[in-house]
Tab-separated table of C-alpha atoms in Angstrom:
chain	number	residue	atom	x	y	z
A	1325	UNK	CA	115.817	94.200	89.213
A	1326	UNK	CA	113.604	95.467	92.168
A	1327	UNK	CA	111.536	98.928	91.389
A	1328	UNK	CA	113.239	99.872	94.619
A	1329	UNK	CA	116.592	98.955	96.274
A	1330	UNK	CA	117.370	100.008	99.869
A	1331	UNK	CA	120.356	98.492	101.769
A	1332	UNK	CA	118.616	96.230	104.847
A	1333	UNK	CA	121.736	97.065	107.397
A	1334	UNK	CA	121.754	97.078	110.340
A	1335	UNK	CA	123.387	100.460	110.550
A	1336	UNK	CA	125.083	100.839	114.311
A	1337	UNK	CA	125.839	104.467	115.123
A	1338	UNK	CA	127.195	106.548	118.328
A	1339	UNK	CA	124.713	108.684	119.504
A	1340	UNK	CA	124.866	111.895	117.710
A	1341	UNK	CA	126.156	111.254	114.677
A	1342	UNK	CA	124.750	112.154	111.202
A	1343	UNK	CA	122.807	109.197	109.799
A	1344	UNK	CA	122.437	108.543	106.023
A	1345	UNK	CA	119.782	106.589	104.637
A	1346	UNK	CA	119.629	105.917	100.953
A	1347	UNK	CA	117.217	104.034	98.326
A	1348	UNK	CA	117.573	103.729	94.689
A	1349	UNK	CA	114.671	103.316	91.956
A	1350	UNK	CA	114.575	102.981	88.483
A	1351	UNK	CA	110.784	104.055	87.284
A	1352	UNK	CA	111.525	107.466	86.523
A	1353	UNK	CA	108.007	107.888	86.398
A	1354	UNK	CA	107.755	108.244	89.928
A	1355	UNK	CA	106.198	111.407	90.979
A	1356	UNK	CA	106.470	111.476	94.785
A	1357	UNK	CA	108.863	110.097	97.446
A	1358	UNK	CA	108.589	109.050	101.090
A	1359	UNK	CA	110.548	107.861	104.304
A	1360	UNK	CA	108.643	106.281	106.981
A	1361	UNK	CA	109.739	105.403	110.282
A	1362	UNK	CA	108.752	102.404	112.087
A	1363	UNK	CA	109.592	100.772	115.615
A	1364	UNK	CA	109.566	97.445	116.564
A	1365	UNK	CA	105.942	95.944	116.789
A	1366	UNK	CA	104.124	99.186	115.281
A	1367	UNK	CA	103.185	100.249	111.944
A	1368	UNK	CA	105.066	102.750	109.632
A	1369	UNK	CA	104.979	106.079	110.578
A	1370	UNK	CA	105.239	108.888	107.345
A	1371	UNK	CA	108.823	110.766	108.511
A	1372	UNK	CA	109.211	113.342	105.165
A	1373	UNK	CA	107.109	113.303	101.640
A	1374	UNK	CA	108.770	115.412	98.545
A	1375	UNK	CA	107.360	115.702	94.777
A	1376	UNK	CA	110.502	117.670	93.408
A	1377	UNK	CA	114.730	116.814	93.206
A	1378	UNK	CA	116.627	118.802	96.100
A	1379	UNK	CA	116.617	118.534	99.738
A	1380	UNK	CA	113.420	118.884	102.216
A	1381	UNK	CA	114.169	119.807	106.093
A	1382	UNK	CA	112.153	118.746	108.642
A	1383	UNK	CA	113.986	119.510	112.304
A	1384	UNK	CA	117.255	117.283	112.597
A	1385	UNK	CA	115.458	115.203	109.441
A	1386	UNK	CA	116.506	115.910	105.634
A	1387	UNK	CA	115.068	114.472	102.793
A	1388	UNK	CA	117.099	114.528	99.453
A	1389	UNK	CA	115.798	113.451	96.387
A	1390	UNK	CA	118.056	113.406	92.918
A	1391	UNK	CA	115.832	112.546	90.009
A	1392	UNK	CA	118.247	112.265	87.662
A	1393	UNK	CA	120.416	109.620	89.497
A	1394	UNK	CA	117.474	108.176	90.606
A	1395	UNK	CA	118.256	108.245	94.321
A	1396	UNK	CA	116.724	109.498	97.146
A	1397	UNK	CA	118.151	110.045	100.631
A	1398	UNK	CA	117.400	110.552	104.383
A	1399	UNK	CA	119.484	112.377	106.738
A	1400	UNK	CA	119.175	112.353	110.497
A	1401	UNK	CA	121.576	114.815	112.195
A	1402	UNK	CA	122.279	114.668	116.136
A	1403	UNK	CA	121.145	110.761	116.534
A	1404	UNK	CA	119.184	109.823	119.231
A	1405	UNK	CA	118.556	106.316	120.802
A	1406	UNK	CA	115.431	106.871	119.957
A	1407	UNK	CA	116.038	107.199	116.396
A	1408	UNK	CA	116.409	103.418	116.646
A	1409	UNK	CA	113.955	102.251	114.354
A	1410	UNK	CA	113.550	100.781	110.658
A	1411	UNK	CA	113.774	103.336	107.854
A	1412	UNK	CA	111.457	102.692	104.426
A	1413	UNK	CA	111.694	104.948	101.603
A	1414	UNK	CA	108.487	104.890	99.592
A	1415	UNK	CA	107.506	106.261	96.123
A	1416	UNK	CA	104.684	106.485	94.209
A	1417	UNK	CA	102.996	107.922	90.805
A	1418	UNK	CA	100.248	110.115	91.394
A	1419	UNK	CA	96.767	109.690	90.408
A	1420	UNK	CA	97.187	108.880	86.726
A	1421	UNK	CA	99.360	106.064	87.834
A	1422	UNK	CA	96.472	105.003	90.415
A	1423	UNK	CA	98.621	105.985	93.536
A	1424	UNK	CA	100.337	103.291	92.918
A	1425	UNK	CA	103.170	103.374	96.213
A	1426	UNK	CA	106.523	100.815	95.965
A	1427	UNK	CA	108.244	100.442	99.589
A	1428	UNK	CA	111.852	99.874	100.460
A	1429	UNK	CA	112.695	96.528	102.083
A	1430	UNK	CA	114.005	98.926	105.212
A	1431	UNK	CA	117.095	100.043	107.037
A	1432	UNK	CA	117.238	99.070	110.943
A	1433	UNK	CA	119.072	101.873	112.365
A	1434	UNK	CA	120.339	101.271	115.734
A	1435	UNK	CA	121.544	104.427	118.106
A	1436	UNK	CA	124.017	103.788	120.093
A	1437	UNK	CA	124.105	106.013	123.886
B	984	UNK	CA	96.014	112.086	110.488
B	985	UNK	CA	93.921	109.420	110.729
B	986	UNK	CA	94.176	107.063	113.818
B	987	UNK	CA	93.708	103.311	112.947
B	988	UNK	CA	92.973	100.655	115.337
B	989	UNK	CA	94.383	97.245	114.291
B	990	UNK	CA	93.362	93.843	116.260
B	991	UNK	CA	94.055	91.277	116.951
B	992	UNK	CA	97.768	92.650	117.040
B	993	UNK	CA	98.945	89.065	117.004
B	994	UNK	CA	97.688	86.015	116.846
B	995	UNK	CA	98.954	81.955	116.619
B	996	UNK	CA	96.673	79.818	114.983
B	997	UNK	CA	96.870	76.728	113.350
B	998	UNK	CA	97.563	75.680	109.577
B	999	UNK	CA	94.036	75.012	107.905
B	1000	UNK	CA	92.283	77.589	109.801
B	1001	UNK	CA	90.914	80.997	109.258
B	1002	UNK	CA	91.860	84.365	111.137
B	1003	UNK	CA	90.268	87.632	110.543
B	1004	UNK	CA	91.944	90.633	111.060
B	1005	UNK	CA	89.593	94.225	111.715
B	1006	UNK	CA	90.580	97.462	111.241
B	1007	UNK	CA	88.283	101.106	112.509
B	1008	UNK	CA	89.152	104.135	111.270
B	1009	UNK	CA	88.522	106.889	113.342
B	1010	UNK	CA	87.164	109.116	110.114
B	1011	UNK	CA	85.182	108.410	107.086
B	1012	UNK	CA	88.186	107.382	104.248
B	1013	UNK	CA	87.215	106.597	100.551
B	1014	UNK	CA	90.069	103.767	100.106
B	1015	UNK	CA	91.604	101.288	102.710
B	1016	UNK	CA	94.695	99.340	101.789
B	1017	UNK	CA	96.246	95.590	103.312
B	1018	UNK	CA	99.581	94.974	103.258
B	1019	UNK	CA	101.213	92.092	104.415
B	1020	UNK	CA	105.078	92.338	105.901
B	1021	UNK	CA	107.290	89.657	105.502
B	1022	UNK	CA	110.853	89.520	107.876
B	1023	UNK	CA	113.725	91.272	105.290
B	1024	UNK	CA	111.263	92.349	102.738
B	1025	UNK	CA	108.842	95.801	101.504
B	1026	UNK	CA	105.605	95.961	102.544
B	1027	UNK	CA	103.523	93.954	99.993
B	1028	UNK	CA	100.024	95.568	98.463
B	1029	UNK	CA	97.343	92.899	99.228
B	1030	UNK	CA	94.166	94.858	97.934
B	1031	UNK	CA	92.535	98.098	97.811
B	1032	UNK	CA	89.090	97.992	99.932
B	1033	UNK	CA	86.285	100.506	98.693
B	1034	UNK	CA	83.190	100.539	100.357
B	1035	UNK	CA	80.386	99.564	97.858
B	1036	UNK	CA	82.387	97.451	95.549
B	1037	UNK	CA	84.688	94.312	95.447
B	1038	UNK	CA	88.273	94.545	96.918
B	1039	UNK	CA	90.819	95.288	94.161
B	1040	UNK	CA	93.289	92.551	94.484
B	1041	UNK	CA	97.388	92.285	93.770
B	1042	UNK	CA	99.305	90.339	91.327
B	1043	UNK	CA	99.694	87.218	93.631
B	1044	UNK	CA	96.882	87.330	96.101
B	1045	UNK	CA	93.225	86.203	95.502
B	1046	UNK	CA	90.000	86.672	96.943
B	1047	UNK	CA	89.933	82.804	98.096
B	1048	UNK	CA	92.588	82.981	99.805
B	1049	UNK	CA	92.262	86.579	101.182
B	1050	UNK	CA	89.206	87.797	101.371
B	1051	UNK	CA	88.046	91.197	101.965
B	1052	UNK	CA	84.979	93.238	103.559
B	1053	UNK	CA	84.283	96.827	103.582
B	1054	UNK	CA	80.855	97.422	105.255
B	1055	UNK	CA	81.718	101.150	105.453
B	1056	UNK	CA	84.003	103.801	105.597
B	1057	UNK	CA	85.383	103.550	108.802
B	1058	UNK	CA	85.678	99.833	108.376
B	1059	UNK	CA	87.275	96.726	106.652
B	1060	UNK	CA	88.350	93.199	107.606
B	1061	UNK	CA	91.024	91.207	105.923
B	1062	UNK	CA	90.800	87.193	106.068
B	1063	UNK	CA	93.691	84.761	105.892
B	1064	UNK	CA	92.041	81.505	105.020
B	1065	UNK	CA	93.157	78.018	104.952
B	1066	UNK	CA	96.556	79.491	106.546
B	1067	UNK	CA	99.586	77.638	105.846
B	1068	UNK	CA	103.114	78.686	107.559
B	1069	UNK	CA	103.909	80.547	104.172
B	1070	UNK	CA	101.027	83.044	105.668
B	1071	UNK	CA	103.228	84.012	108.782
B	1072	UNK	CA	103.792	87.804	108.266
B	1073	UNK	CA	102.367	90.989	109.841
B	1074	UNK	CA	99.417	92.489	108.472
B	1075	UNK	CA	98.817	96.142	107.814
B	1076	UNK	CA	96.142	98.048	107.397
B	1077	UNK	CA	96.060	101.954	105.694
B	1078	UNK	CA	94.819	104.916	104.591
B	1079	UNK	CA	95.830	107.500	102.391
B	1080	UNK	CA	96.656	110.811	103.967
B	1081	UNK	CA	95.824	113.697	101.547
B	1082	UNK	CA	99.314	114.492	100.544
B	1083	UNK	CA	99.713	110.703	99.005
B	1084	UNK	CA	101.224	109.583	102.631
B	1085	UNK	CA	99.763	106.291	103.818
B	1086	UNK	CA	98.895	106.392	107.949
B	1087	UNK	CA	99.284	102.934	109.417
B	1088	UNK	CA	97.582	100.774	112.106
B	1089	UNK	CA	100.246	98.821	114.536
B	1090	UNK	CA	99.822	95.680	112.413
B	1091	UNK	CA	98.657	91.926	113.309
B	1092	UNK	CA	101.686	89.638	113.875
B	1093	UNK	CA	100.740	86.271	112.821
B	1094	UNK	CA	102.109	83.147	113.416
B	1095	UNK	CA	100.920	80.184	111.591
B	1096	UNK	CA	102.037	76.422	113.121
């Protein structure tokens, strides 16, 4: 079983819809949790970062974590085209664990105008 | 955030040769990090580069095959030696933000043939 399991897609929406990414784990001793965003032929970009269970908002972006479940999710409300992009979750122990950071295989997202 | 410059951001080169990838950091940074990216799959933890000291190397990847320097903190090179097709991936560079975030560069897209 992978440390982290997020469904590859692709995920076709209509423009302005309400995305939802998810990712499950099973190391409950991760400490911190991560979404990046990344476009074709660039590096990841960091999107949202939480430590704690319950939901993060960042503009149309909302990070959900449930630590007990061990799942995490990322919402993206009001789609753009240019939300078209691959979505990793990330998560990570902290510094007694050596920052040790697992990634998501990725979700492409594609927004349809 | 740190801004990383990545190059060469792709490359073709032939199997039994070697290609080495740079990456500048525009601010001094304790720890550097290579990943590699494979089509479908997470981003894959090569090493950990500290300047001073030998790279800190992966299950699966060895300093033979993937060598490592770190002349300074703004600085580090990766080296795919003795490529093979297998070694056709991107390459990442990173950082660690201060809030456990890694920032990026654009990656090296190589092709081996």
């Amino acid at each position: 079983q992978k440390e982290v399991e997020q469904d590859p897609g692709p995920l076709s929406v209509p423009e302005g819809a309400i995305v939802s990414l998810n990712c499950t784990y099973s190391n409950s001793a991760f400490q911190y949790f991560m979404w990046y965003r990344q476009y074709s032929r660039k590096g990841p970009e960091l999107l949202m970062y939480t430590y704690s269970s319950g939901n993060k908002e960042d503009g149309r972006f909302t990070a959900q974590v449930d630590k007990s479940s061990k799942y995490i999710s990322l919402f993206i409300r009001d789609s753009q085209p240019s939300d078209s992009a691959t979505y990793l979750c990330a998560m990570g122990l902290g510094q007694a664990g050596g920052f040790k950071t697992i990634f998501g295989a990725g979700t492409r997202l594609f927004v349809k105008a | 955030s740190a801004v990383i410059s990545q190059k060469p951001s792709r490359d073709i080169c032939q199997r039994g040769t070697s290609l080495t990838i740079q990456c500048q950091v525009d601010s001094q940074v304790t720890m550097m990090f290579w990943y590699r990216q494979q089509p479908g799959q997470s981003l894959t933890l090569i090493a950990t580069a500290n300047q001073g000291s030998e790279a800190t190397y992966e299950s699966g990847f060895v300093i033979d095959k993937f060598p490592i320097s770190r002349p300074n903190l703004t600085f580090s090179t990766l080296t795919v030696s003795n490529m093979s097709p297998e070694d056709s991936s991107i390459y990442l560079c990173s950082v660690v933000r201060g809030d456990y975030g890694y920032t990026f560069g654009s990656g090296t897209r190589l092709t081996v043939v």
